[in-house]
Coordinates of C-alpha atoms and ligand atoms in Angstrom, one line a residue:
M1 CA 221.5 231.0 164.0
S2 CA 224.4 233.4 162.3
T3 CA 225.2 232.7 159.1
P4 CA 229.2 233.5 157.9
S5 CA 227.8 234.9 154.8
Q6 CA 226.8 237.8 157.1
I7 CA 228.1 241.1 156.2
S8 CA 229.0 242.6 159.5
A9 CA 230.2 246.3 158.5
S10 CA 228.0 248.6 156.9
P11 CA 229.3 249.2 153.4
A12 CA 230.9 252.5 152.4
G13 CA 227.7 255.0 151.6
H14 CA 225.3 252.7 153.7
D15 CA 225.2 253.9 156.6
P16 CA 222.2 256.6 157.4
G17 CA 223.9 258.0 160.7
W18 CA 224.6 255.4 162.9
R19 CA 225.8 256.8 166.2
F20 CA 225.6 253.4 168.3
D21 CA 226.9 253.3 172.4
N22 CA 225.6 250.1 173.5
S23 CA 225.7 250.2 177.2
Y24 CA 223.8 247.3 177.9
T25 CA 226.6 245.2 176.8
R26 CA 229.1 246.7 179.6
L27 CA 226.0 245.1 182.3
P28 CA 227.0 241.9 184.0
P29 CA 227.0 239.1 181.0
L30 CA 224.2 237.2 183.2
L31 CA 222.0 239.9 181.2
F32 CA 222.3 238.9 177.5
Q33 CA 223.4 236.8 175.0
R34 CA 225.3 238.0 171.4
A35 CA 222.8 237.2 168.9
T36 CA 222.5 237.9 165.0
P37 CA 219.5 238.4 162.6
Q38 CA 219.1 235.7 160.1
R39 CA 219.3 235.8 156.4
F40 CA 216.3 236.5 154.9
P41 CA 215.5 235.6 150.7
Q42 CA 214.7 238.7 150.0
P43 CA 213.8 241.9 152.3
H44 CA 211.7 244.2 150.8
L45 CA 210.8 247.6 152.8
V46 CA 206.9 247.6 153.5
V47 CA 207.2 250.9 155.8
L48 CA 209.5 253.2 157.0
N49 CA 208.9 256.2 159.7
Q50 CA 210.8 259.0 157.9
P51 CA 209.8 261.6 160.7
L52 CA 210.9 259.2 163.9
A53 CA 214.2 258.1 161.5
A54 CA 214.8 262.4 161.5
E55 CA 214.5 262.4 165.3
L56 CA 216.6 259.3 165.7
G57 CA 219.5 261.3 163.7
L58 CA 219.1 258.7 160.8
D59 CA 218.2 259.5 157.3
F60 CA 218.0 256.8 154.3
S61 CA 216.6 258.7 151.7
P62 CA 220.0 258.6 149.8
L63 CA 220.0 255.0 150.1
S64 CA 217.9 252.7 147.8
P65 CA 215.1 250.8 149.4
A66 CA 217.0 247.7 148.9
V67 CA 219.7 248.8 150.9
T68 CA 217.4 250.1 153.4
A69 CA 215.7 247.0 153.9
S70 CA 218.7 245.0 154.4
L71 CA 219.9 247.8 156.8
L72 CA 216.4 247.5 158.8
S73 CA 216.1 243.4 158.5
G74 CA 219.6 242.9 160.0
Q75 CA 221.2 241.9 157.1
V76 CA 223.9 244.4 157.5
I77 CA 224.9 245.2 160.9
P78 CA 226.4 248.5 161.2
P79 CA 229.9 248.4 162.4
D80 CA 229.5 249.8 166.3
A81 CA 226.6 248.2 166.6
D82 CA 226.7 245.1 168.7
P83 CA 223.5 242.4 168.9
I84 CA 222.3 240.8 171.6
A85 CA 219.1 239.5 172.8
Q86 CA 218.3 240.3 176.4
G87 CA 217.5 237.7 179.1
Y88 CA 214.5 238.5 181.6
A89 CA 211.8 236.6 183.5
G90 CA 208.2 237.4 183.8
H91 CA 204.9 236.1 185.5
Q92 CA 202.7 235.3 182.3
Y93 CA 198.9 235.2 183.7
G94 CA 200.1 235.0 187.0
G95 CA 202.9 232.4 186.9
F96 CA 206.3 232.6 186.9
T97 CA 208.8 231.7 183.5
M98 CA 212.1 232.4 183.0
L99 CA 212.5 234.2 179.2
G100 CA 214.3 236.0 177.4
D101 CA 214.3 238.2 173.4
G102 CA 213.0 234.3 172.2
R103 CA 212.2 237.1 168.9
A104 CA 213.5 239.7 169.0
I105 CA 217.2 241.1 168.9
L106 CA 218.7 244.9 170.1
L107 CA 220.5 246.0 167.1
G108 CA 222.0 248.8 169.7
E109 CA 221.5 252.1 171.4
Q110 CA 221.6 254.9 168.9
L111 CA 222.3 258.5 170.4
T112 CA 220.1 261.4 169.1
P113 CA 220.9 264.4 167.6
R114 CA 218.4 265.4 170.8
G115 CA 221.1 263.8 173.0
D116 CA 218.6 260.8 173.8
R117 CA 219.4 257.3 173.8
R118 CA 217.5 254.6 172.2
D119 CA 217.2 250.9 171.3
L120 CA 217.0 250.0 167.6
Q121 CA 215.7 246.4 168.0
F122 CA 214.4 244.0 165.7
K123 CA 211.2 241.9 166.3
G124 CA 211.2 238.7 164.4
S125 CA 214.7 238.8 163.0
G126 CA 215.1 234.7 163.7
P127 CA 215.9 232.7 166.6
T128 CA 218.3 233.7 169.3
P129 CA 219.3 231.7 172.2
Y130 CA 216.2 232.5 174.4
S131 CA 214.0 231.6 171.9
R132 CA 213.0 228.0 173.6
R133 CA 211.2 226.2 170.7
G134 CA 209.8 229.6 169.0
D135 CA 211.3 229.8 165.6
G136 CA 212.0 233.8 166.4
R137 CA 210.0 235.1 163.4
A138 CA 207.1 237.4 162.9
A139 CA 204.1 237.3 160.5
L140 CA 203.5 240.6 158.5
G141 CA 200.0 241.6 159.9
P142 CA 201.3 241.7 163.6
M143 CA 203.9 243.5 162.9
L144 CA 202.0 246.2 160.8
R145 CA 199.4 246.1 163.6
E146 CA 202.2 247.1 166.2
Y147 CA 203.4 249.9 163.8
V148 CA 200.0 251.5 163.3
I149 CA 198.8 250.8 167.7
S150 CA 202.2 252.3 168.8
E151 CA 202.5 255.5 166.4
A152 CA 198.7 256.1 167.4
M153 CA 199.3 255.9 171.2
H154 CA 202.5 258.2 170.9
A155 CA 200.0 260.4 168.6
L156 CA 197.3 260.1 171.6
G157 CA 200.6 261.6 173.8
I158 CA 200.7 258.2 175.8
P159 CA 204.4 257.0 176.4
S160 CA 205.1 254.2 174.2
T161 CA 207.8 252.4 172.0
R162 CA 207.8 253.7 168.4
S163 CA 208.4 251.6 165.2
L164 CA 210.9 252.8 163.0
A165 CA 210.3 250.5 159.7
V166 CA 208.5 247.0 158.7
V167 CA 210.5 245.0 156.2
A168 CA 208.7 242.1 154.9
T169 CA 211.3 239.0 154.5
G170 CA 210.0 237.4 151.4
D171 CA 209.8 234.3 153.0
A172 CA 207.2 232.4 154.6
I173 CA 206.8 231.6 158.2
H174 CA 204.3 228.8 159.8
R175 CA 201.5 229.2 161.9
E176 CA 198.4 227.7 161.3
T177 CA 198.7 228.7 158.3
R178 CA 201.6 230.3 156.0
L179 CA 202.0 233.7 156.7
P180 CA 204.6 236.2 155.1
G181 CA 207.3 237.1 157.3
A182 CA 208.2 240.5 158.8
V183 CA 210.7 242.2 160.9
L184 CA 209.6 245.6 162.7
T185 CA 212.0 247.8 164.2
R186 CA 211.0 249.0 167.7
V187 CA 212.4 251.8 169.1
A188 CA 212.6 252.2 172.6
A189 CA 213.6 254.4 175.4
S190 CA 215.1 250.9 177.1
H191 CA 213.8 247.5 176.6
L192 CA 214.4 247.4 180.8
R193 CA 210.6 245.5 181.9
V194 CA 209.8 244.3 185.4
G195 CA 210.7 240.7 184.2
T196 CA 214.4 242.2 183.8
F197 CA 214.9 242.5 187.5
Q198 CA 213.3 238.8 188.3
F199 CA 215.7 237.5 185.7
P200 CA 218.6 237.9 188.2
A201 CA 216.4 238.0 191.5
A202 CA 215.2 234.5 190.6
R203 CA 218.8 233.4 190.6
N204 CA 219.3 235.3 193.6
D205 CA 222.1 237.0 192.5
Q206 CA 222.3 240.5 194.3
P207 CA 225.1 242.1 192.7
V208 CA 223.4 241.6 189.3
V209 CA 220.4 243.0 190.6
L210 CA 222.1 246.3 192.2
A211 CA 224.3 246.5 189.0
L212 CA 220.6 246.8 186.9
A213 CA 218.8 249.1 189.4
D214 CA 222.0 251.2 189.4
Y215 CA 221.8 251.3 185.7
T216 CA 218.3 252.1 185.1
L217 CA 218.7 255.0 187.7
A218 CA 221.0 256.6 185.2
R219 CA 219.4 255.7 182.3
H220 CA 215.7 256.7 183.0
F221 CA 215.7 258.5 186.4
P222 CA 219.4 260.9 186.6
E223 CA 217.3 263.5 188.4
I224 CA 217.5 261.0 191.3
E225 CA 220.1 261.9 193.7
P226 CA 222.7 259.2 194.6
G227 CA 222.9 257.9 198.1
P228 CA 221.4 254.8 200.1
D229 CA 218.0 255.5 199.3
R230 CA 218.0 255.3 195.6
H231 CA 216.7 252.3 195.2
L232 CA 213.2 253.3 197.0
A233 CA 213.3 256.5 195.0
L234 CA 213.7 254.1 192.0
L235 CA 210.7 252.0 192.7
E236 CA 208.7 255.1 193.7
A237 CA 209.7 256.8 190.5
V238 CA 208.6 253.6 188.0
C239 CA 205.0 253.5 190.3
E240 CA 204.7 257.4 189.4
R241 CA 205.5 256.7 185.4
Q242 CA 202.9 253.7 185.9
A243 CA 200.0 255.4 187.5
R244 CA 200.8 257.8 185.2
L245 CA 200.5 255.3 181.9
I246 CA 198.0 253.3 183.3
A247 CA 195.4 256.4 183.7
Q248 CA 196.0 257.3 179.9
W249 CA 195.3 254.1 178.7
Q250 CA 192.1 253.9 181.0
L251 CA 191.2 257.8 179.5
V252 CA 191.6 256.3 175.6
G253 CA 189.6 252.9 176.4
F254 CA 192.9 251.0 175.7
V255 CA 193.3 247.2 176.8
H256 CA 197.2 246.3 176.5
G257 CA 195.6 242.8 177.1
V258 CA 199.2 241.0 178.0
M259 CA 199.9 242.9 181.2
N260 CA 202.8 240.1 182.1
T261 CA 205.6 241.6 184.2
D262 CA 208.0 241.2 181.0
N263 CA 205.9 243.1 179.3
M264 CA 205.7 246.4 181.9
A265 CA 208.7 248.7 180.7
L266 CA 210.4 250.3 183.3
S267 CA 210.5 254.0 181.8
G268 CA 206.9 254.2 181.8
E269 CA 206.5 253.3 178.1
T270 CA 203.5 251.2 176.6
I271 CA 205.1 248.2 175.5
D272 CA 204.0 244.9 173.7
Y273 CA 201.4 245.4 171.1
G274 CA 200.5 241.6 170.6
P275 CA 196.6 241.1 172.0
C276 CA 196.1 245.2 172.6
A277 CA 192.5 247.1 171.2
F278 CA 190.7 250.0 172.0
L279 CA 187.3 249.7 173.6
D280 CA 184.4 250.6 171.1
T281 CA 181.4 249.4 173.2
Y282 CA 182.3 250.4 176.7
H283 CA 182.3 247.9 179.3
P284 CA 184.4 247.4 182.4
E285 CA 185.3 243.8 181.7
M286 CA 186.1 243.9 178.3
V287 CA 188.8 241.6 176.8
F288 CA 190.2 241.0 173.4
S289 CA 192.9 238.6 174.0
S290 CA 191.7 235.0 173.0
I291 CA 193.2 233.6 176.0
D292 CA 192.8 235.5 178.8
H293 CA 189.7 233.5 179.9
G294 CA 189.5 234.8 183.2
G295 CA 189.8 238.6 182.2
R296 CA 193.0 238.8 184.1
Y297 CA 193.5 241.6 181.5
A298 CA 190.2 243.3 181.2
Y299 CA 189.6 246.9 180.9
A300 CA 188.9 248.2 184.2
N301 CA 191.2 245.2 186.1
Q302 CA 194.6 247.4 184.1
P303 CA 195.3 249.1 187.7
A304 CA 195.2 246.4 190.0
I305 CA 197.1 244.2 187.6
A306 CA 199.4 246.9 187.2
Q307 CA 199.7 247.3 191.0
W308 CA 200.7 243.6 191.5
N309 CA 203.5 243.6 188.5
L310 CA 205.2 246.5 190.5
A311 CA 204.7 244.8 194.0
R312 CA 206.6 242.0 191.8
F313 CA 209.3 244.8 190.8
A314 CA 209.5 245.7 194.5
E315 CA 210.0 242.4 195.7
T316 CA 213.5 242.2 193.4
L317 CA 214.7 245.5 195.1
L318 CA 213.6 244.4 199.0
P319 CA 217.3 243.8 199.8
L320 CA 218.4 247.1 198.4
L321 CA 215.4 248.7 200.5
H322 CA 216.8 248.2 203.4
A323 CA 219.1 246.2 205.6
D324 CA 216.1 244.7 207.8
Q325 CA 213.4 242.8 205.3
Q326 CA 210.8 243.7 207.7
R327 CA 211.4 247.4 207.1
A328 CA 212.3 247.0 203.3
I329 CA 208.6 245.3 202.9
E330 CA 207.0 248.3 204.8
L331 CA 208.4 250.7 202.4
A332 CA 207.9 248.9 199.6
T333 CA 204.5 248.4 200.6
E334 CA 203.7 252.2 201.1
R335 CA 204.9 252.8 197.9
L336 CA 202.4 250.6 196.4
H337 CA 199.7 252.1 197.9
Q338 CA 200.8 255.5 196.6
F339 CA 201.0 253.9 193.4
A340 CA 196.9 253.0 193.7
H341 CA 196.3 256.9 195.1
S342 CA 198.2 258.4 192.1
Q343 CA 197.0 256.1 189.5
S344 CA 193.3 257.4 190.4
A345 CA 194.7 261.2 190.9
H346 CA 195.8 260.9 187.5
W347 CA 192.8 259.3 186.2
L348 CA 190.6 261.8 187.9
A349 CA 192.0 264.9 186.4
G350 CA 192.3 263.3 183.4
M351 CA 188.1 262.6 183.4
R352 CA 187.9 266.2 184.6
R353 CA 189.4 267.8 181.0
K354 CA 187.2 264.9 179.4
L355 CA 184.3 266.5 180.7
G356 CA 185.4 270.4 180.2
L357 CA 185.8 270.7 184.1
A358 CA 188.5 273.0 185.3
T359 CA 188.7 273.0 189.0
A360 CA 188.7 269.7 191.0
Q361 CA 185.8 269.9 193.3
G362 CA 184.2 267.6 196.1
G363 CA 181.4 264.5 194.4
D364 CA 183.9 264.3 191.1
Q365 CA 184.7 260.6 191.3
E366 CA 181.2 259.6 191.9
L367 CA 180.0 262.1 188.8
C368 CA 182.5 260.4 186.3
D369 CA 181.4 256.9 188.3
A370 CA 177.9 257.4 187.0
L371 CA 178.8 258.6 183.6
F372 CA 180.2 255.2 183.3
E373 CA 177.5 253.2 184.8
V374 CA 175.2 255.2 182.3
M375 CA 177.7 254.2 179.1
Q376 CA 177.5 250.7 180.2
G377 CA 173.6 250.8 180.7
A378 CA 173.1 252.4 177.0
A379 CA 176.2 250.2 175.5
A380 CA 177.5 253.6 174.4
D381 CA 180.8 253.6 171.9
F382 CA 183.9 254.8 174.7
T383 CA 185.5 257.6 172.1
N384 CA 182.0 259.1 170.7
T385 CA 180.4 259.5 173.7
F386 CA 182.7 262.3 175.0
L387 CA 182.2 263.5 170.9
E388 CA 178.7 264.1 171.5
L389 CA 179.0 265.6 175.2
E390 CA 181.0 268.3 173.0
E391 CA 178.3 268.2 170.8
V392 CA 175.7 268.9 172.8
L393 CA 177.6 271.5 174.5
A394 CA 178.1 273.3 171.1
G395 CA 174.5 273.2 170.7
A396 CA 174.0 270.3 169.0
A397 CA 170.4 268.0 169.8
P398 CA 171.8 264.8 171.8
G399 CA 171.7 261.5 169.6
D400 CA 169.7 258.5 170.5
K401 CA 172.2 257.2 173.1
L402 CA 172.8 261.0 174.9
R403 CA 168.7 260.9 175.0
E404 CA 168.0 258.0 176.5
P405 CA 166.5 259.2 180.1
A406 CA 169.9 258.0 182.8
F407 CA 172.0 259.6 180.4
A408 CA 169.5 262.9 180.0
A409 CA 169.8 262.5 184.2
W410 CA 173.4 262.6 183.9
R411 CA 174.0 265.5 181.8
D412 CA 171.9 267.5 183.9
R413 CA 174.4 266.5 186.7
W414 CA 177.2 267.6 184.6
Q415 CA 176.0 270.8 183.6
A416 CA 175.1 271.9 186.9
R417 CA 178.7 270.7 187.8
R418 CA 179.9 272.9 185.2
G419 CA 177.7 275.5 186.4
A420 CA 179.3 275.2 190.0
E421 CA 183.0 276.2 188.7
G422 CA 180.9 278.7 186.4
A423 CA 182.0 276.8 183.5
T424 CA 181.6 278.8 179.7
V425 CA 180.9 277.0 177.0
E426 CA 184.1 277.9 175.1
G427 CA 186.2 277.3 178.1
S428 CA 184.8 273.5 178.5
L429 CA 185.6 272.8 174.7
A430 CA 189.0 274.1 174.7
L431 CA 189.5 271.7 177.6
M432 CA 187.5 268.8 175.9
R433 CA 188.3 269.2 172.4
A434 CA 192.3 268.7 173.8
A435 CA 191.8 265.5 175.4
N436 CA 189.0 263.6 173.4
P437 CA 190.6 262.1 170.6
R438 CA 188.1 262.0 167.4
V439 CA 190.1 259.3 165.7
I440 CA 191.5 256.3 167.8
P441 CA 192.4 253.0 165.8
R442 CA 189.5 251.2 165.5
N443 CA 189.5 247.6 165.6
H444 CA 187.5 247.2 162.3
R445 CA 189.5 249.8 160.8
V446 CA 193.1 247.8 161.9
E447 CA 192.0 244.3 160.5
E448 CA 190.6 245.8 157.0
A449 CA 194.3 247.8 156.8
L450 CA 196.0 244.3 157.8
R451 CA 193.9 242.6 155.6
G452 CA 194.4 244.4 152.7
A453 CA 198.2 244.7 153.3
S454 CA 198.8 240.5 154.5
E455 CA 196.3 239.1 151.3
A456 CA 196.1 241.4 148.7
G457 CA 199.3 243.4 148.7
D458 CA 197.2 246.6 149.0
L459 CA 199.0 249.3 151.7
R460 CA 196.4 252.0 150.8
P461 CA 194.2 251.2 153.8
F462 CA 197.0 250.6 155.7
H463 CA 198.3 254.3 155.0
R464 CA 195.0 255.9 155.3
L465 CA 194.5 254.4 158.8
L466 CA 198.2 255.8 159.7
Q467 CA 197.4 259.2 158.3
A468 CA 194.1 259.3 160.1
V469 CA 195.6 257.8 163.7
A470 CA 198.7 260.3 163.5
R471 CA 196.5 263.5 164.7
P472 CA 193.6 262.3 166.6
F473 CA 192.7 265.4 168.1
E474 CA 192.0 266.6 164.7
L475 CA 189.5 264.9 162.3
D476 CA 190.3 264.8 159.0
P477 CA 187.6 265.9 156.8
A478 CA 189.0 263.1 154.4
L479 CA 188.5 260.9 156.6
P480 CA 185.2 260.9 158.3
E481 CA 184.5 257.3 158.3
Y482 CA 187.7 256.8 161.4
R483 CA 185.3 258.0 163.7
E484 CA 182.5 255.4 163.1
P485 CA 182.6 252.4 165.5
P486 CA 182.2 249.2 163.6
P487 CA 178.7 248.4 161.7
A488 CA 176.3 247.0 164.1
G489 CA 176.2 243.3 164.7
S490 CA 179.7 242.8 163.9
C491 CA 181.0 239.7 165.7
R492 CA 183.2 240.1 169.2
Y493 CA 186.5 241.1 168.1
R494 CA 189.5 239.0 169.3
T495 CA 193.0 239.4 169.3
F496 CA 195.9 236.9 169.6
C497 CA 199.0 236.6 171.5
G498 CA 202.4 236.2 170.0
T499 CA 201.4 235.3 166.6
Ligands
LIG1 P1 205.0 237.7 174.3 O1 203.6 237.4 174.8 O2 205.0 238.7 172.9 O3 205.3 238.9 175.4 O4 206.1 236.9 174.5 C1 206.6 235.9 175.3 C2 207.9 235.5 175.5 O5 207.7 234.5 174.2 C3 209.0 236.0 175.0 O6 210.2 236.1 175.7 C4 208.9 236.4 173.3 O7 210.3 236.6 172.9 C5 208.8 234.7 173.4 N1 208.1 234.9 172.1 C6 207.1 234.7 171.3 N2 207.3 234.2 169.9 C7 207.9 233.5 169.5 C8 208.8 233.1 168.6 N3 208.1 233.0 167.3 N4 209.7 232.7 168.9 C9 210.6 232.4 170.2 N5 209.8 233.2 170.9 C10 208.7 233.8 171.5
LIG2 MG1 206.8 240.3 175.7

């Protein structure tokens, strides 16, 4: 795992501006184990996120690409870093397992110039004490996929872990075929997950659960007052962030694909971009993941699954919520019901903006439900339906789908609803244009970019896609093809976990 030749300090002139303070290593030792990134033959920088580096207070520009690549693949460990792998458990497809960072190493927590604390984590940097039989490695294609989709999510205004860099390792990893290896540097508000709490809770280690709960409060919810009710407030706050997040996913047609409890971050950031994908054609039961046979993580199932995961989180907190277990369960159950209400409310508020409606009125839920029924019947493209509604509102003739009788009837209903609040065309369009992305990372474009990069070493399609998704509410006139759905007759898109 660790090699004696590993350089343990950053040589002079190799410091891009590290400012580490590793609070996680001050938690009880049950929660993590020290780990060292493995040696790679020839690390090579594939992509670096300069604006994100600047936000982190890091400047790699004075360093050579070789030094940057060796820093961002863990070949040189900065003096104040303290690399660890975190322990966690998780319900994976409903079954409980003890896990941990099997292919990720937390380099340390960077304090940013704005005063934020951000985890810098290598993904794919080799085995850790939690790797079980895995090799701890990641392939270039999936790491570039996480890079582009996480950055697209951020640009869409959806809380997400970020991607600082992808470094190709220069060696091959063994999957069904040999694939180029890579390390992604992931940046996160933290890597605290529902599964992090399940890890000590499964051992019935109450002092560790308490330490973790108070750590999470201090790190993510400093506004919560200390006191006996703080853990109930923690549950409520985590539920509220998830309610908002899942609504945001649904509003852009995002399917996370692997909402195991170890992949739900307590910070409210989207985390773990394995088998995720965006809907092209709308269908509520859409699943992309090759292993999600039962549709557990289907598009429309995401709110219910989030609530199920939050119930697992609440279970870990029960002893902290009330001395009387029955009362603790009642208190937790109330919060979980509140999650469902709040999630629906965030969704409906977002749908109103997507439809150019400035006020809330009775019947809005039915209006939105009816739209999705019509979209499903017409096999309409999720993203472009809203853009076409904008265009029709602005005076364009409706396209084929929107001319279908059911769609035409729904549009009359929508116009009547707009009339009922006295909406102007300009007012509605302003709301819609700010809410409806013109560009999402469409599956066929993501695949095209990854094919170019991994098979042909051609990063141009990847960088074009990054440029297109970086400003999703504008359509770059130079990049009109990113609005197009996949060609008719394309195969059903499939995604894979842990590749
Ligand atoms: P995921 O499906 O990516 O959320 O991963 C589930 C668990 O499997 C996590 O604990 C990972 O660390 C672990 N894992 C995934 N791929 C590997 C790998 N190649 N080597 C070791 N552990 C892995
Ligand atoms: Mg995971």
